[in-house]
Structures are given as C-alpha cells and as structure tokens.
Amino acid sequence: MQTPGVLTLETAPEATKPLFQAITKMVGRLPNLYSVIGNSAIGLQANLDFGTALEKGNFDFKHGEVIKLAASEANACHYCISAHSAILQSLGFSKEATEQVRFGGHPDAKIEAIARLTREIVEKRGYPSEAAVQNFYAQGFGHDAVVELVGFIALNTMNNYLNHLSNTPIDWPAVAQLPTPLNER
C-alpha cells in the first residue's frame, strides 16, 4: 500500500520547507509526525494553526498534553502515545502518572476528568457516559471547554490516523503498548 512517507527538509515540497524550518527552530528537531503531515503544506499549516488556536483556550499546555495522550491511547497510536508520554514526563509527570492518564485512575481529579472524558469520547464515538460529562463539569469546566476538548481530540485523531496509515517511525522514547490493541478487542 502506498502511503505518505516521512520527508526531510531536502525531500519536502517547496511550500513545506519553511514550515519544517519553523518547527525545527521551535522544537529543536523535526519530529517524524510533522515529516509525514508535511506531504501537504496545506495540511501541515492547518494542523499547526488549529493547535495554536486551541492552546489559547481553557487548557494549559499540560492539560492539552493530557487530552492528546488520552486520545492517542483510545486511538491505539503508539507513535503519539510515546510522544505525549515523553512530553508529559518532561513536564514532571512520572511514568506511573502518564500510565494513569492512558488507562485511568489519575489521583488529580481535574486531570482524571479530562482524560476520562477524552477516552470515552473517542472510544464511544462521541457518546460519552453522563457520569464522565458531569464529572468534567464538576471540575469547573464549561461548555466552551467541551468544544475545545473535542477540537483537541479532532486534531489529535488526524495525527493518530496519519501515523497509522504511514506507520510513522517512533522518534521518541517508546512506551509499552496495551497487551491487545484497542482495534483488536
């Protein structure tokens, strides 16, 4: 099957090269995910712009990463699970805390509410339990935060699906996968 591959600055379309340069300057390297999305300069610019807009909302960087990790787990995207686990650990999360975001049981009520609602929205195709929704609201979030949370899920699902389709090589410290991937349960 032919799929979008991992590009480099040298092999990228001309319109993508400035975006790759900006990402490298910002991140210090060009993660393989962006190298895949860069097959379309329009797709990469949209991805970056959507992410930047969402980061101005209700969720700080840490909580945005919680959403991305929980969505990646629910979508069984090993590339993004590894990336967002590494990023959360760089923000002070322990290995155990990142696993609690992935599987449930995080001791911080706000983080657990965000992660649980995210996982349920993805796993139940947009029909989370009433308990997960009410728990999210009980943590002080409003309707605007629900919209933004779904936006983060949508953006992250784009990334997850492109990684699945392209079998993107993991360029982050790899983390353990579930014994049985979600798509085989």
CSV table of N, CA, C and O in Angstrom, one decimal, residues 83-144:
chain,number,residue,atom,x,y,z
A,83,ALA,N,5.1,9.9,22.1
A,83,ALA,CA,5.5,11.3,22.1
A,83,ALA,C,4.8,12.1,23.3
A,83,ALA,O,5.5,12.8,24.0
A,84,HIS,N,3.6,11.9,23.5
A,84,HIS,CA,2.9,12.7,24.6
A,84,HIS,C,3.3,12.2,26.0
A,84,HIS,O,3.3,13.0,26.9
A,85,SER,N,3.6,10.9,26.1
A,85,SER,CA,4.2,10.4,27.4
A,85,SER,C,5.5,11.1,27.7
A,85,SER,O,5.7,11.6,28.8
A,86,ALA,N,6.3,11.2,26.7
A,86,ALA,CA,7.6,11.9,26.9
A,86,ALA,C,7.5,13.3,27.2
A,86,ALA,O,8.2,13.9,28.1
A,87,ILE,N,6.5,14.0,26.5
A,87,ILE,CA,6.3,15.4,26.8
A,87,ILE,C,5.8,15.6,28.2
A,87,ILE,O,6.2,16.5,28.9
A,88,LEU,N,4.8,14.8,28.6
A,88,LEU,CA,4.3,14.9,30.0
A,88,LEU,C,5.3,14.6,31.0
A,88,LEU,O,5.4,15.3,32.0
A,89,GLN,N,6.2,13.7,30.7
A,89,GLN,CA,7.3,13.4,31.7
A,89,GLN,C,8.3,14.5,31.7
A,89,GLN,O,8.8,14.8,32.8
A,90,SER,N,8.5,15.2,30.6
A,90,SER,CA,9.3,16.4,30.7
A,90,SER,C,8.7,17.5,31.5
A,90,SER,O,9.4,18.4,31.9
A,91,LEU,N,7.4,17.5,31.6
A,91,LEU,CA,6.7,18.5,32.5
A,91,LEU,C,6.5,18.1,33.9
A,91,LEU,O,5.9,18.7,34.7
A,92,GLY,N,7.2,16.9,34.3
A,92,GLY,CA,7.2,16.5,35.7
A,92,GLY,C,6.3,15.3,36.0
A,92,GLY,O,6.2,14.9,37.2
A,93,PHE,N,5.5,14.8,35.0
A,93,PHE,CA,4.7,13.6,35.3
A,93,PHE,C,5.6,12.4,35.4
A,93,PHE,O,6.6,12.2,34.6
A,94,SER,N,5.3,11.5,36.3
A,94,SER,CA,6.1,10.3,36.5
A,94,SER,C,5.6,9.3,35.4
A,94,SER,O,4.5,9.5,34.8
A,95,LYS,N,6.3,8.2,35.2
A,95,LYS,CA,5.8,7.1,34.3
A,95,LYS,C,4.5,6.6,34.8
A,95,LYS,O,3.6,6.4,34.0
A,96,GLU,N,4.3,6.5,36.1
A,96,GLU,CA,3.0,6.0,36.6
A,96,GLU,C,1.9,7.0,36.3
A,96,GLU,O,0.8,6.6,35.9
A,97,ALA,N,2.2,8.3,36.4
A,97,ALA,CA,1.1,9.3,36.2
A,97,ALA,C,0.7,9.3,34.7
A,97,ALA,O,-0.4,9.5,34.4
A,98,THR,N,1.7,9.1,33.8
A,98,THR,CA,1.3,9.1,32.4
A,98,THR,C,0.5,7.8,32.1
A,98,THR,O,-0.4,7.9,31.3
A,99,GLU,N,0.8,6.7,32.7
A,99,GLU,CA,0.0,5.5,32.6
A,99,GLU,C,-1.4,5.7,33.1
A,99,GLU,O,-2.4,5.2,32.6
A,100,GLN,N,-1.5,6.5,34.2
A,100,GLN,CA,-2.9,6.7,34.7
A,100,GLN,C,-3.7,7.6,33.8
A,100,GLN,O,-4.9,7.5,33.7
A,101,VAL,N,-3.0,8.5,33.0
A,101,VAL,CA,-3.7,9.3,32.0
A,101,VAL,C,-4.2,8.3,30.9
A,101,VAL,O,-5.3,8.4,30.4
A,102,ARG,N,-3.4,7.4,30.6
A,102,ARG,CA,-3.7,6.4,29.5
A,102,ARG,C,-4.8,5.5,29.9
A,102,ARG,O,-5.7,5.2,29.1
A,103,PHE,N,-4.8,4.9,31.1
A,103,PHE,CA,-5.7,3.8,31.5
A,103,PHE,C,-6.7,4.2,32.5
A,103,PHE,O,-7.6,3.4,32.8
A,104,GLY,N,-6.6,5.4,33.2
A,104,GLY,CA,-7.5,5.8,34.2
A,104,GLY,C,-6.9,5.7,35.6
A,104,GLY,O,-5.9,5.0,35.8
A,105,GLY,N,-7.5,6.4,36.5
A,105,GLY,CA,-7.1,6.3,37.9
A,105,GLY,C,-6.1,7.4,38.3
A,105,GLY,O,-5.5,7.3,39.4
A,106,HIS,N,-6.0,8.5,37.6
A,106,HIS,CA,-5.0,9.6,38.0
A,106,HIS,C,-5.6,10.2,39.2
A,106,HIS,O,-6.7,10.5,39.3
A,107,PRO,N,-4.7,10.4,40.2
A,107,PRO,CA,-5.2,11.0,41.5
A,107,PRO,C,-5.6,12.4,41.5
A,107,PRO,O,-6.4,12.9,42.3
A,108,ASP,N,-5.2,13.2,40.5
A,108,ASP,CA,-5.6,14.6,40.4
A,108,ASP,C,-7.0,14.6,39.7
A,108,ASP,O,-7.1,14.1,38.5
A,109,ALA,N,-8.0,15.0,40.4
A,109,ALA,CA,-9.4,15.0,39.9
A,109,ALA,C,-9.6,15.7,38.6
A,109,ALA,O,-10.3,15.2,37.7
A,110,LYS,N,-8.9,16.8,38.4
A,110,LYS,CA,-9.1,17.6,37.2
A,110,LYS,C,-8.5,16.8,36.0
A,110,LYS,O,-9.1,16.6,34.9
A,111,ILE,N,-7.3,16.3,36.2
A,111,ILE,CA,-6.6,15.5,35.1
A,111,ILE,C,-7.4,14.3,34.8
A,111,ILE,O,-7.6,13.9,33.6
A,112,GLU,N,-7.9,13.6,35.8
A,112,GLU,CA,-8.6,12.3,35.6
A,112,GLU,C,-9.9,12.7,34.8
A,112,GLU,O,-10.3,11.9,33.9
A,113,ALA,N,-10.6,13.8,35.2
A,113,ALA,CA,-11.8,14.1,34.5
A,113,ALA,C,-11.6,14.4,33.0
A,113,ALA,O,-12.3,14.0,32.1
A,114,ILE,N,-10.5,15.1,32.7
A,114,ILE,CA,-10.1,15.4,31.3
A,114,ILE,C,-9.8,14.2,30.6
A,114,ILE,O,-10.3,13.9,29.5
A,115,ALA,N,-9.0,13.3,31.2
A,115,ALA,CA,-8.5,12.1,30.5
A,115,ALA,C,-9.7,11.1,30.3
A,115,ALA,O,-9.9,10.5,29.2
A,116,ARG,N,-10.5,11.0,31.3
A,116,ARG,CA,-11.7,10.0,31.2
A,116,ARG,C,-12.6,10.5,30.1
A,116,ARG,O,-13.1,9.7,29.3
A,117,LEU,N,-13.0,11.8,30.1
A,117,LEU,CA,-13.9,12.3,29.1
A,117,LEU,C,-13.3,12.1,27.7
A,117,LEU,O,-14.0,11.7,26.8
A,118,THR,N,-12.1,12.4,27.6
A,118,THR,CA,-11.4,12.3,26.3
A,118,THR,C,-11.4,10.8,25.8
A,118,THR,O,-11.9,10.5,24.7
A,119,ARG,N,-11.0,9.9,26.7
A,119,ARG,CA,-11.0,8.5,26.3
A,119,ARG,C,-12.4,8.0,25.9
A,119,ARG,O,-12.6,7.3,24.9
A,120,GLU,N,-13.4,8.4,26.7
A,120,GLU,CA,-14.8,8.0,26.4
A,120,GLU,C,-15.3,8.6,25.1
A,120,GLU,O,-16.0,7.9,24.3
A,121,ILE,N,-15.0,9.8,24.8
A,121,ILE,CA,-15.5,10.5,23.6
A,121,ILE,C,-14.9,9.7,22.4
A,121,ILE,O,-15.6,9.4,21.4
A,122,VAL,N,-13.6,9.3,22.4
A,122,VAL,CA,-13.0,8.6,21.3
A,122,VAL,C,-13.5,7.2,21.3
A,122,VAL,O,-14.0,6.7,20.2
A,123,GLU,N,-13.5,6.5,22.4
A,123,GLU,CA,-13.9,5.1,22.4
A,123,GLU,C,-15.4,4.9,22.1
A,123,GLU,O,-15.8,3.9,21.4
A,124,LYS,N,-16.2,5.8,22.4
A,124,LYS,CA,-17.7,5.7,22.2
A,124,LYS,C,-18.2,6.6,21.1
A,124,LYS,O,-19.4,6.8,21.0
A,125,ARG,N,-17.3,7.0,20.2
A,125,ARG,CA,-17.6,7.7,19.0
A,125,ARG,C,-18.4,8.9,19.3
A,125,ARG,O,-19.4,9.2,18.6
A,126,GLY,N,-18.1,9.7,20.3
A,126,GLY,CA,-18.8,10.9,20.6
A,126,GLY,C,-19.9,10.8,21.6
A,126,GLY,O,-20.7,11.8,21.8
A,127,TYR,N,-20.1,9.6,22.1
A,127,TYR,CA,-21.2,9.4,23.1
A,127,TYR,C,-20.7,9.0,24.4
A,127,TYR,O,-20.9,7.8,24.9
A,128,PRO,N,-20.0,9.9,25.2
A,128,PRO,CA,-19.5,9.5,26.5
A,128,PRO,C,-20.6,9.3,27.5
A,128,PRO,O,-21.8,9.7,27.3
A,129,SER,N,-20.3,8.7,28.6
A,129,SER,CA,-21.3,8.5,29.6
A,129,SER,C,-21.6,9.8,30.3
A,129,SER,O,-20.8,10.8,30.3
A,130,GLU,N,-22.8,9.9,30.8
A,130,GLU,CA,-23.3,11.1,31.5
A,130,GLU,C,-22.4,11.3,32.7
A,130,GLU,O,-22.1,12.5,33.0
A,131,ALA,N,-21.9,10.3,33.4
A,131,ALA,CA,-21.0,10.4,34.5
A,131,ALA,C,-19.7,11.1,34.1
A,131,ALA,O,-19.2,12.0,34.9
A,132,ALA,N,-19.1,10.8,33.0
A,132,ALA,CA,-17.9,11.4,32.6
A,132,ALA,C,-18.1,12.9,32.2
A,132,ALA,O,-17.3,13.7,32.6
A,133,VAL,N,-19.2,13.2,31.6
A,133,VAL,CA,-19.5,14.6,31.3
A,133,VAL,C,-19.8,15.4,32.5
A,133,VAL,O,-19.2,16.5,32.7
A,134,GLN,N,-20.6,14.9,33.4
A,134,GLN,CA,-20.9,15.6,34.7
A,134,GLN,C,-19.6,15.8,35.5
A,134,GLN,O,-19.5,16.8,36.2
A,135,ASN,N,-18.8,14.8,35.6
A,135,ASN,CA,-17.5,14.9,36.3
A,135,ASN,C,-16.6,16.0,35.7
A,135,ASN,O,-16.0,16.7,36.5
A,136,PHE,N,-16.6,16.1,34.4
A,136,PHE,CA,-15.8,17.1,33.8
A,136,PHE,C,-16.4,18.5,34.2
A,136,PHE,O,-15.6,19.4,34.6
A,137,TYR,N,-17.7,18.7,34.1
A,137,TYR,CA,-18.3,20.0,34.5
A,137,TYR,C,-18.0,20.2,36.0
A,137,TYR,O,-17.8,21.4,36.4
A,138,ALA,N,-18.1,19.2,36.8
A,138,ALA,CA,-17.8,19.4,38.3
A,138,ALA,C,-16.4,19.9,38.6
A,138,ALA,O,-16.2,20.4,39.7
A,139,GLN,N,-15.5,19.7,37.7
A,139,GLN,CA,-14.1,20.2,37.9
A,139,GLN,C,-14.0,21.7,37.5
A,139,GLN,O,-12.9,22.2,37.5
A,140,GLY,N,-15.1,22.3,37.2
A,140,GLY,CA,-15.1,23.8,36.9
A,140,GLY,C,-15.0,24.1,35.4
A,140,GLY,O,-14.9,25.3,35.0
A,141,PHE,N,-15.1,23.1,34.5
A,141,PHE,CA,-15.1,23.4,33.1
A,141,PHE,C,-16.5,23.7,32.6
A,141,PHE,O,-17.5,23.2,33.1
A,142,GLY,N,-16.6,24.6,31.6
A,142,GLY,CA,-17.8,25.0,31.0
A,142,GLY,C,-18.0,24.4,29.6
A,142,GLY,O,-17.2,23.6,29.1
A,143,HIS,N,-19.1,24.8,29.0
A,143,HIS,CA,-19.4,24.3,27.6
A,143,HIS,C,-18.3,24.7,26.6
A,143,HIS,O,-18.0,23.9,25.7
A,144,ASP,N,-17.7,25.8,26.8
A,144,ASP,CA,-16.6,26.2,25.9
A,144,ASP,C,-15.4,25.2,26.0
A,144,ASP,O,-14.8,24.8,25.0
